[in-house]
Amino acid sequence: MANYDVIVIGAGHAGCEAALAAARLGSRVLLVTANLDSIALLPCNPSVGGPGKSQLVRELAVFDGAMPKVVDKTLVQIRRLNTSKGPAVQSLRAQVDRRMYRRVMAKVLERQPGLEVREGVITEIAVDDRGVCGVWTQTGRFWEARAVVLTAGTYLNALLHYGKVHFPGGPNGQRTFSELSRSLEKLGFRLRRFKTGTPPRVDGRTLNYEVMDPQPGHRVEQGFSFEPLRLPDPQLMCYLTYTTEQTHQLVRENQGEAALLSGLIEGIGPRYCPSIEVRVFNFPNRRRHQVFVEPEGWDTEEVYLAGLSNSFPEAIQEELVHSVPGLEQAKITRLGYAIEYDCLYPDDLKITLETKLIPGLFTAGQLNGTSGYEEAAVQGLVAGVNAVRYLRGEAPLVIGRDEGYIGVLLDDLVTKGTEEPYRMMTSRAEYRLWLREDNADLRLGQKAYEFGLLSQDRYDAIRAKWDTIASRAEELKELWVKPQAPVQEVLRAAGTTPLVQGETLYQLLKRPELGYGDIQAILAGLGREDAFPYPRELEVVVKYAEYIERERRQVERFRQLEELLIPLDLDYGKVPALSREATEKLSKVRPRSLGQASRISGVSVADLNTLMIYLEKRKREQYREFQ
């Protein structure tokens, strides 16, 4: 029998981050995976980031997570999305080399002190009267631990579907696990079926790129991590093409052959990343849908056809691919497939990602009803940290909705639940102008430092950076320029109105046509050189100052409700005048605060007022007893 502090089951994106976080905090950690060659597998698209998701990855970087650094080291292309829109929705998206990503992540795990990585199959979670106590392996070995993090991804009772052909299997043909599903059910957990899928891969040498729209990479100063970014030169090219009426007709004529449409699949699929069958039938008036042709890496000709995910049999998949411009002669290297799998109901979890049923058992990733590598990775971080905090009897890591997209994700899951695979989007965040990608270190640096995941040097550097930005913004308010020739030349070149009287550089930078580079050009024309190191962050602070301040006041009001804590053992049945529905919902979710209670469906304003009055009365009574 081997003893560990924390055992992490599964080495996908959630498992890697959970194991690394727990080990960095000084615990003895075992990471168990069924296949050492599939660590950090990217079974779907070879990309990380995008709106909402890039914010998660930048927040993970603040806590020294591995994904941001590994992406920056293995990317083949990077783009900044939504550049024509405001900073709240701008985001990075990187294409990575799938094989290199796995190799680099495996090396990170191997080099982490206190972390043991081992191949094996876990079949049962063991519990005693105190909670989780270890795990049993397929070979009959027992490993003891008082904290277990389960990150089973889409592998529990997984079924692969190719038309009417279906058989047990996980992503990319990996094995599936039914024993763990039975173990969870035996422990009292409710399981349900979700569905995801992936499109065909094709040989890039058989494509006609000339009829596609090139999607080149961008020159960006900083990637997902806070380490210097070395961009590949040149970056690999992505391409955009579209489905045709022929594609849509093939889907309509063969709907009975698609597992997703024929009734063979009972699991619910992702709303915001639908298969081509769903797109055609849900949007019958759309003449075409986008298909992104994405390279899989430097040393392979294989490319990924984002937008053609489907559950058709092989022959129809070939016809679908050949119906798309540029893919007429494409040779399929890997078929697309649909996969359905068991997952938990996230309202069976605490905000810490500890299960409500079993003390010491934490879960993270797609097992919790989410989709996406990024959503999985940040859950892994939180679960790994909180597993260690649980063992030490310390306060858990909780990130609020007002602090980060991580907080939005977790609060949505445990408070509202989800009826489909949950995907992070900027629209889910109420305070997205504050929760920007560029200021993740400002928002979460102190918390990461306090929880032991950010070094003193790095924390000091973050504070110095934002002090410098604030100081520079104040300096610009004092720097006046007159309508002299060097100033007017820069303004005309930028397409903005020349000055008619003196104006501060702060007010000039507020103009939408001007960037900080223009301010530097004005200063240079006046004989003053300026090499400010944080131009992008400064631009946002200045241009959106009033909006940010308005949102900051909203955040303060939000925090007042979040600070009104509710005892986790409160008997809601004893709260007078609380509605029956509210009593049921509150008893099930067990909110940590009045703020979280306010976001539960079925809890009215009247219920909140009733609960607030009851808590205040209880507090006064407890105070009198103490006196």
XYZ file of C-alpha atoms in Angstrom:
627
model
C 0.000 0.000 0.000
C 1.384 3.395 -1.013
C 0.455 6.575 0.838
C 0.005 9.985 -0.789
C -1.466 13.303 0.249
C -3.387 13.807 -3.003
C -4.196 11.385 -5.814
C -5.252 12.851 -9.162
C -7.065 10.508 -11.554
C -6.618 11.437 -15.211
C -3.860 13.400 -16.947
C -5.866 15.595 -19.273
C -5.797 19.370 -18.921
C -7.655 19.344 -15.592
C -5.545 16.535 -14.145
C -2.223 18.103 -15.122
C -3.087 21.440 -13.502
C -4.540 19.788 -10.386
C -1.465 17.626 -9.827
C 1.005 20.460 -10.462
C -0.829 22.902 -8.184
C -1.023 20.391 -5.318
C 2.644 19.472 -5.676
C 3.776 23.112 -5.827
C 2.025 23.636 -2.498
C 4.197 20.947 -0.929
C 1.965 17.873 -1.036
C 3.029 14.399 -2.070
C 0.975 13.817 -5.206
C 0.274 10.822 -7.431
C -1.047 11.486 -10.938
C -2.538 8.338 -12.472
C -3.290 8.040 -16.181
C -4.377 5.078 -18.259
C -1.837 5.948 -20.968
C 1.385 7.871 -20.369
C 1.572 8.646 -24.081
C -1.724 10.554 -23.926
C -0.857 13.109 -21.264
C -2.451 16.492 -22.079
C -4.055 15.063 -25.199
C -5.752 17.553 -27.532
C -8.409 15.236 -28.976
C -10.404 17.999 -30.618
C -9.131 21.169 -32.292
C -5.415 22.005 -31.881
C -6.119 25.470 -30.470
C -6.343 27.259 -27.138
C -8.086 30.535 -26.369
C -10.814 32.596 -27.969
C -13.420 34.919 -26.399
C -13.904 34.087 -22.721
C -11.499 31.174 -22.937
C -8.344 33.269 -23.319
C -9.351 35.176 -20.190
C -9.422 31.856 -18.332
C -5.945 30.944 -19.568
C -4.484 34.340 -18.625
C -6.007 33.957 -15.146
C -4.478 30.487 -14.923
C -1.122 32.090 -15.748
C -1.392 34.343 -12.685
C -1.529 31.189 -10.519
C 1.532 29.822 -12.352
C -0.503 27.221 -14.226
C 1.257 25.111 -16.856
C -1.102 25.498 -19.829
C -0.260 29.164 -20.597
C 3.488 28.499 -20.645
C 3.181 25.297 -22.670
C 0.942 27.008 -25.244
C 3.453 29.831 -25.667
C 6.258 27.303 -26.208
C 4.394 25.111 -28.705
C 2.224 27.484 -30.734
C 2.431 27.458 -34.528
C 0.193 30.499 -34.942
C -1.408 33.141 -32.738
C -4.097 35.708 -33.492
C -5.817 38.482 -31.572
C -9.576 38.237 -32.089
C -12.215 40.993 -32.008
C -9.679 43.782 -32.536
C -12.404 46.027 -33.973
C -14.364 45.720 -30.710
C -13.723 46.881 -27.171
C -11.095 45.410 -24.818
C -13.696 43.430 -22.852
C -14.109 40.942 -25.697
C -10.670 41.017 -27.311
C -8.847 37.732 -26.878
C -5.916 35.632 -28.004
C -6.286 32.359 -29.855
C -3.322 30.101 -30.542
C -2.887 27.073 -32.759
C -0.489 24.623 -31.150
C 1.547 21.670 -32.305
C -0.491 18.809 -30.824
C 2.394 16.351 -30.425
C 4.821 18.948 -29.095
C 2.234 20.182 -26.588
C 1.924 16.697 -25.074
C 5.702 16.235 -24.915
C 6.347 19.588 -23.262
C 3.561 19.122 -20.715
C 4.833 15.635 -19.858
C 8.280 17.115 -19.234
C 6.779 19.757 -16.920
C 5.105 16.997 -14.898
C 8.256 14.894 -14.731
C 10.321 17.805 -13.402
C 7.874 18.847 -10.679
C 9.190 17.943 -7.190
C 6.720 15.998 -5.085
C 4.792 14.706 -8.106
C 4.805 11.067 -9.212
C 3.258 10.213 -12.581
C 2.165 6.643 -13.096
C 0.292 4.603 -15.678
C -2.656 2.682 -14.306
C -6.424 2.288 -14.387
C -8.471 3.336 -11.351
C -11.648 1.329 -10.907
C -12.989 2.421 -7.528
C -12.978 5.388 -5.149
C -12.566 4.103 -1.592
C -14.280 5.845 1.328
C -14.619 5.363 5.071
C -16.531 7.184 7.801
C -14.273 10.251 7.425
C -14.596 10.560 3.660
C -12.373 9.505 0.788
C -9.468 7.314 1.829
C -7.891 6.141 -1.433
C -8.387 4.366 -4.733
C -8.328 0.824 -6.086
C -6.612 -0.049 -9.353
C -7.583 -2.558 -11.997
C -4.686 -4.765 -10.887
C -5.958 -4.875 -7.300
C -3.536 -2.309 -5.866
C -4.741 0.121 -3.198
C -3.262 3.618 -2.979
C -4.122 5.588 0.128
C -4.886 9.325 0.176
C -7.194 11.576 2.150
C -7.814 13.805 -0.898
C -8.629 12.596 -4.409
C -9.185 14.736 -7.491
C -11.170 12.939 -10.204
C -10.656 14.318 -13.723
C -12.089 11.586 -15.914
C -12.913 13.873 -18.856
C -15.111 12.182 -21.457
C -13.901 8.659 -20.705
C -16.592 7.392 -18.319
C -18.754 4.811 -20.099
C -17.829 6.512 -23.372
C -19.365 5.341 -26.653
C -17.960 6.287 -30.062
C -20.463 6.747 -32.893
C -19.816 6.533 -36.636
C -23.289 6.522 -38.122
C -25.098 3.414 -36.947
C -21.843 1.814 -35.837
C -21.012 2.421 -32.202
C -18.685 0.808 -29.708
C -16.988 1.615 -26.390
C -14.108 4.031 -26.718
C -12.766 7.369 -25.578
C -11.410 10.308 -27.597
C -8.916 9.402 -30.332
C -9.686 5.717 -29.844
C -8.525 5.622 -26.209
C -10.096 3.086 -23.850
C -13.217 3.875 -21.848
C -13.918 3.208 -18.165
C -17.179 1.780 -16.878
C -15.916 0.651 -13.461
C -15.476 4.246 -12.258
C -19.022 5.094 -13.311
C -20.332 2.202 -11.256
C -18.172 3.270 -8.319
C -19.593 6.798 -8.414
C -23.168 5.522 -8.635
C -22.532 3.187 -5.711
C -21.366 6.206 -3.701
C -24.678 7.933 -4.429
C -23.742 10.275 -7.294
C -26.235 11.010 -10.057
C -24.834 10.534 -13.554
C -26.153 11.733 -16.897
C -25.102 11.532 -20.532
C -23.499 14.360 -22.497
C -22.202 14.290 -26.040
C -19.328 15.876 -27.900
C -17.516 15.109 -31.121
C -14.803 15.999 -33.574
C -14.510 16.490 -37.353
C -12.411 14.515 -39.813
C -8.704 15.192 -40.218
C -7.303 15.260 -43.730
C -3.954 15.172 -45.519
C -3.012 18.800 -46.157
C -1.137 17.862 -49.347
C -4.450 16.913 -50.977
C -6.101 20.322 -50.449
C -6.452 23.238 -52.851
C -5.590 26.247 -50.691
C -5.859 28.691 -53.588
C -9.665 28.791 -53.350
C -9.617 29.359 -49.566
C -9.204 32.585 -47.593
C -5.826 32.762 -45.814
C -5.961 33.433 -42.056
C -2.428 34.551 -41.132
C -1.077 34.878 -37.615
C -0.563 38.216 -35.884
C 2.454 39.867 -34.320
C 1.635 40.054 -30.610
C 3.873 41.305 -27.823
C 2.728 38.833 -25.165
C 1.149 35.414 -25.276
C -0.834 33.630 -22.585
C 1.902 33.472 -19.952
C 3.793 36.341 -18.375
C 7.062 35.052 -19.775
C 8.730 36.518 -22.902
C 7.048 35.240 -26.086
C 9.201 34.010 -28.952
C 6.987 33.912 -32.010
C 7.751 31.365 -34.724
C 8.840 33.004 -37.958
C 7.029 32.319 -40.144
C 3.862 31.217 -38.380
C 1.859 28.444 -40.006
C -1.125 29.546 -42.074
C -4.738 28.704 -41.326
C -7.450 28.924 -43.989
C -11.162 29.598 -44.162
C -13.610 27.942 -46.537
C -17.373 27.306 -46.431
C -19.920 24.558 -46.748
C -22.110 24.569 -49.843
C -25.683 23.724 -50.772
C -24.353 20.320 -51.794
C -23.046 19.836 -48.231
C -26.414 20.762 -46.747
C -28.292 18.537 -49.167
C -26.096 15.567 -48.199
C -26.956 16.169 -44.545
C -30.700 16.405 -45.248
C -30.775 13.322 -47.464
C -28.805 11.185 -44.994
C -30.154 12.323 -41.656
C -31.232 8.770 -40.853
C -27.586 7.695 -41.110
C -26.342 10.233 -38.554
C -26.143 8.850 -35.022
C -27.054 12.254 -33.656
C -30.280 12.497 -35.685
C -31.340 8.853 -35.735
C -31.917 8.544 -31.983
C -28.865 6.389 -31.255
C -27.339 9.166 -29.142
C -29.185 10.110 -25.977
C -26.537 12.523 -24.649
C -26.955 16.301 -24.965
C -24.363 18.041 -27.125
C -22.765 21.498 -26.870
C -25.012 24.332 -28.036
C -22.189 26.664 -29.024
C -20.058 24.179 -30.925
C -22.677 22.156 -32.847
C -22.031 19.451 -35.403
C -22.783 20.092 -39.073
C -26.026 18.074 -38.783
C -27.311 20.409 -36.065
C -26.214 23.521 -37.957
C -28.027 22.507 -41.127
C -31.308 21.655 -39.400
C -31.260 24.453 -36.820
C -30.390 27.128 -39.375
C -32.225 26.065 -42.548
C -31.926 29.517 -44.138
C -28.162 29.723 -43.844
C -26.610 29.197 -47.269
C -23.185 28.306 -45.895
C -21.248 27.683 -42.685
C -17.598 28.380 -41.938
C -14.986 25.632 -42.113
C -11.589 26.496 -40.654
C -8.640 24.511 -41.980
C -6.139 24.361 -39.104
C -2.632 22.817 -39.141
C -1.936 20.154 -36.515
C 1.776 20.906 -36.118
C 5.183 21.495 -37.659
C 6.072 17.882 -38.468
C 2.778 16.601 -39.852
C 0.718 17.202 -42.973
C -2.490 16.464 -41.085
C -4.979 19.331 -40.784
C -8.154 19.776 -38.760
C -11.481 20.774 -40.350
C -13.158 22.881 -37.670
C -16.841 23.186 -38.551
C -17.360 19.700 -40.001
C -17.861 17.770 -36.758
C -20.384 15.002 -37.490
C -21.685 11.545 -36.594
C -22.080 10.128 -40.130
C -20.642 6.825 -41.377
C -17.373 6.843 -43.308
C -18.749 6.964 -46.854
C -20.953 9.987 -46.141
C -18.135 11.750 -44.293
C -16.041 11.510 -47.455
C -18.845 13.040 -49.533
C -19.314 15.845 -47.007
C -15.627 16.720 -47.054
C -15.459 16.666 -50.862
C -18.459 19.010 -51.113
C -16.470 21.882 -49.558
C -14.425 24.195 -51.837
C -10.744 23.342 -51.633
C -11.443 19.889 -50.202
C -12.679 18.209 -53.371
C -9.687 15.838 -53.517
C -9.025 15.648 -49.778
C -7.906 12.328 -48.333
C -9.256 11.654 -44.853
C -6.620 10.538 -42.355
C -8.961 10.236 -39.340
C -12.724 10.062 -39.359
C -14.857 12.418 -37.375
C -17.000 10.904 -34.641
C -19.543 11.632 -31.964
C -18.868 10.500 -28.419
C -21.254 10.302 -25.485
C -20.141 9.844 -21.911
C -21.164 9.950 -18.262
C -20.786 13.142 -16.251
C -21.884 14.547 -12.908
C -24.530 17.094 -12.056
C -22.445 20.116 -11.001
C -24.943 21.153 -8.340
C -23.639 18.129 -6.421
C -20.428 20.140 -5.944
C -19.357 22.887 -3.609
C -17.874 26.077 -5.044
C -14.495 24.605 -4.018
C -15.127 21.631 -6.369
C -15.298 19.263 -3.421
C -18.262 16.939 -3.751
C -21.083 17.427 -1.275
C -21.474 13.677 -0.784
C -17.888 12.600 -0.025
C -15.502 14.777 2.015
C -12.088 14.974 0.373
C -13.299 13.956 -3.095
C -12.873 16.730 -5.660
C -13.794 16.682 -9.345
C -12.704 18.846 -12.258
C -13.045 19.164 -16.025
C -15.581 17.760 -18.461
C -16.734 15.309 -15.813
C -18.400 18.368 -14.217
C -20.441 19.134 -17.322
C -18.127 21.600 -19.073
C -16.576 21.580 -22.521
C -13.174 22.822 -23.598
C -9.533 22.493 -22.620
C -9.466 25.910 -20.947
C -12.500 25.326 -18.725
C -10.990 22.004 -17.652
C -7.563 23.439 -16.850
C -8.807 26.173 -14.498
C -11.064 23.710 -12.687
C -8.041 21.474 -12.204
C -6.111 24.324 -10.636
C -8.911 25.138 -8.184
C -9.510 21.478 -7.285
C -5.796 20.798 -6.771
C -5.322 23.828 -4.525
C -8.446 23.095 -2.515
C -7.537 19.441 -2.051
C -4.380 20.615 -0.272
C -6.252 23.289 1.699
C -8.785 20.635 2.763
C -6.029 18.384 4.102
C -4.514 21.258 6.062
C -7.826 22.511 7.423
C -7.273 25.890 5.732
C -9.732 28.238 4.076
C -10.368 27.220 0.455
C -9.488 29.107 -2.703
C -12.687 30.781 -3.892
C -12.612 33.217 -6.808
C -15.632 35.488 -7.047
C -17.590 36.419 -10.159
C -16.226 39.925 -9.693
C -12.618 38.673 -9.587
C -12.285 36.432 -12.610
C -13.817 34.329 -15.335
C -12.798 31.342 -13.209
C -15.255 32.599 -10.607
C -17.981 33.046 -13.219
C -17.445 29.492 -14.476
C -17.563 27.843 -11.067
C -20.451 29.939 -9.773
C -22.507 29.195 -12.887
C -21.863 25.475 -12.528
C -22.642 24.978 -8.857
C -25.359 27.633 -8.529
C -27.266 27.321 -11.802
C -26.186 23.889 -12.976
C -26.118 23.164 -16.699
C -28.347 21.190 -19.046
C -25.678 20.989 -21.775
C -21.863 21.027 -21.963
C -20.953 24.427 -20.490
C -18.757 26.712 -22.561
C -17.230 29.942 -21.277
C -18.139 33.090 -23.218
C -17.644 36.768 -22.470
C -21.440 37.243 -22.377
C -21.601 35.140 -19.189
C -19.618 37.721 -17.192
C -21.523 40.712 -15.779
C -18.316 42.695 -15.240
C -16.400 41.832 -18.386
C -14.866 45.289 -18.819
C -13.176 44.727 -15.455
C -12.451 41.040 -16.145
C -10.271 41.761 -19.157
C -7.547 39.554 -20.530
C -4.886 42.256 -20.084
C -5.411 42.874 -16.345
C -5.644 39.297 -15.044
C -2.470 39.817 -12.991
C -3.874 42.985 -11.404
C -7.139 41.255 -10.459
C -5.759 37.984 -9.127
C -2.106 38.600 -8.295
C -2.667 39.209 -4.598
C -4.854 36.119 -4.217
C -2.337 33.930 -6.051
C 0.428 35.289 -3.799
C -1.564 34.752 -0.603
C -2.296 31.130 -1.576
C 1.369 30.377 -2.223
C 1.203 30.062 -6.009
C 2.955 33.321 -6.926
C 6.490 34.179 -5.859
C 7.356 37.355 -3.980
C 9.408 38.614 -6.934
C 6.595 38.044 -9.386
C 4.049 39.666 -7.073
C 6.289 42.686 -6.555
C 6.719 42.964 -10.335
C 2.938 42.956 -10.845
C 2.439 45.705 -8.284
C 5.245 47.762 -9.802
C 3.783 47.310 -13.292
C 0.328 48.607 -12.398
C 1.740 51.407 -10.240
C 3.762 52.472 -13.272
C 0.662 52.421 -15.487
C -1.370 54.459 -12.996
C 1.476 56.942 -12.556
C 1.857 57.360 -16.311
C -1.873 57.997 -16.711
C -1.636 60.782 -14.118
C 1.412 62.254 -15.894
C -0.545 62.425 -19.169
C -3.177 64.547 -17.420
C -0.492 67.151 -16.708
C 1.196 67.129 -20.115
C -0.306 69.818 -22.346
C 0.429 70.250 -26.030
C -0.383 73.191 -28.230
C -1.540 73.194 -31.877
C 2.005 73.277 -33.187
C 3.237 71.604 -36.367
C 4.708 68.352 -34.923
C 1.453 67.699 -33.053
C -0.835 68.504 -35.989
C 1.147 66.288 -38.355
C 0.656 63.248 -36.110
C -3.054 63.969 -35.684
C -3.659 64.373 -39.418
C -1.715 61.174 -40.173
C -3.896 59.307 -37.672
C -7.077 60.627 -39.317
C -8.260 62.645 -36.339
C -9.160 66.328 -35.938
C -6.199 68.710 -35.458
C -6.073 70.862 -32.352
C -7.542 74.371 -32.239
C -6.315 74.972 -28.696
C -4.143 73.295 -26.091
C -5.105 69.838 -24.831
C -3.636 67.248 -22.487
C -2.123 64.079 -23.849
C -4.580 62.204 -21.603
C -7.521 63.705 -23.511
C -5.844 63.049 -26.846
C -5.324 59.377 -25.956
C -9.061 59.093 -25.301
C -9.720 59.676 -28.985
C -10.626 56.355 -30.659
C -8.334 57.076 -33.627
C -5.229 57.439 -31.474
C -3.073 54.836 -29.783
C -0.179 55.252 -27.420
C 2.176 55.013 -30.378
C 0.720 58.305 -31.621
C 1.313 59.893 -28.216
C 4.924 58.730 -28.399
C 5.198 60.216 -31.904
C 3.910 63.570 -30.615
C 6.428 63.526 -27.777
C 9.234 62.603 -30.160
C 8.271 65.514 -32.433
C 8.568 67.807 -29.442
C 12.012 66.441 -28.630
C 11.021 64.039 -25.852
C 11.603 60.322 -26.250
C 9.258 57.956 -24.425
C 9.758 54.180 -24.176
C 6.842 53.244 -21.943
C 6.729 49.413 -21.535
C 2.961 48.863 -21.155
C 1.275 50.770 -23.987
C -1.671 48.404 -24.495
C -2.662 48.343 -20.837
C -2.299 52.117 -20.553
C -4.536 52.710 -23.571
C -7.344 50.680 -22.000
C -6.988 52.412 -18.617
C -7.232 55.849 -20.222
C -9.799 55.255 -22.972
C -12.267 53.384 -20.772
C -11.645 55.135 -17.431
C -15.235 56.284 -16.909
C -16.727 52.915 -17.885
C -14.274 51.032 -15.679
C -15.091 53.290 -12.725
C -18.823 52.747 -13.256
C -18.303 48.990 -13.321
C -16.074 49.190 -10.241
C -18.974 50.744 -8.305
C -21.244 47.922 -9.483
C -18.654 45.411 -8.284
C -18.579 47.038 -4.845
C -22.356 46.684 -4.525
C -22.082 43.058 -5.660
C -19.418 42.367 -3.018
C -21.664 43.605 -0.249
C -24.077 40.750 -0.948
C -21.225 38.267 -1.367
C -19.882 39.204 2.067
C -23.196 38.261 3.749
C -22.241 34.650 4.442
C -24.749 31.857 5.064
C -23.862 28.959 7.407
C -23.395 25.866 5.242
C -25.362 23.782 7.778
C -28.349 26.158 7.896
C -31.704 24.353 8.100
C -33.755 26.279 5.538
C -36.874 24.450 6.667
C -36.742 26.501 9.887
C -36.663 29.864 8.106
C -40.190 31.327 8.591
C -42.080 32.497 5.477
C -39.509 31.096 3.053
C -41.275 29.693 -0.009
C -41.291 25.935 -0.556
C -39.416 26.248 -3.860
C -36.737 28.455 -2.294
C -36.364 26.047 0.615
C -35.808 23.128 -1.787
C -33.386 25.007 -4.054
C -31.365 26.534 -1.205
C -31.132 23.192 0.605
C -29.823 21.579 -2.568
C -27.280 24.202 -3.650
C -26.122 25.259 -0.157
C -24.958 28.764 -1.210
C -22.016 30.308 0.621
C -23.452 33.825 0.568
C -26.610 35.836 0.019
C -25.142 36.881 -3.308
C -24.858 33.292 -4.495
C -28.389 32.614 -3.198
C -29.696 35.493 -5.336
C -28.477 33.722 -8.499
C -30.369 30.485 -7.845
C -33.328 29.999 -10.147
C -36.543 29.945 -8.116
C -35.278 32.144 -5.259
C -37.247 35.406 -5.378
C -36.432 38.853 -4.001
C -38.993 38.216 -1.248
C -37.197 34.980 -0.342
C -33.882 36.846 -0.165
C -35.347 39.500 2.114
C -36.840 36.807 4.333
C -33.502 35.005 4.499
C -31.609 38.225 5.238
C -33.955 39.125 8.120
C -33.662 35.610 9.542
C -29.855 35.667 9.389
C -29.701 39.083 11.073
C -32.046 37.887 13.841
C -29.997 34.716 14.319
C -26.818 36.776 14.465
C -28.238 39.049 17.193
C -29.410 36.049 19.228
C -25.995 34.417 19.000
C -24.369 37.677 20.082
C -26.629 37.921 23.167
C -25.813 34.319 24.093
C -22.118 35.073 23.788
C -22.491 38.120 26.062
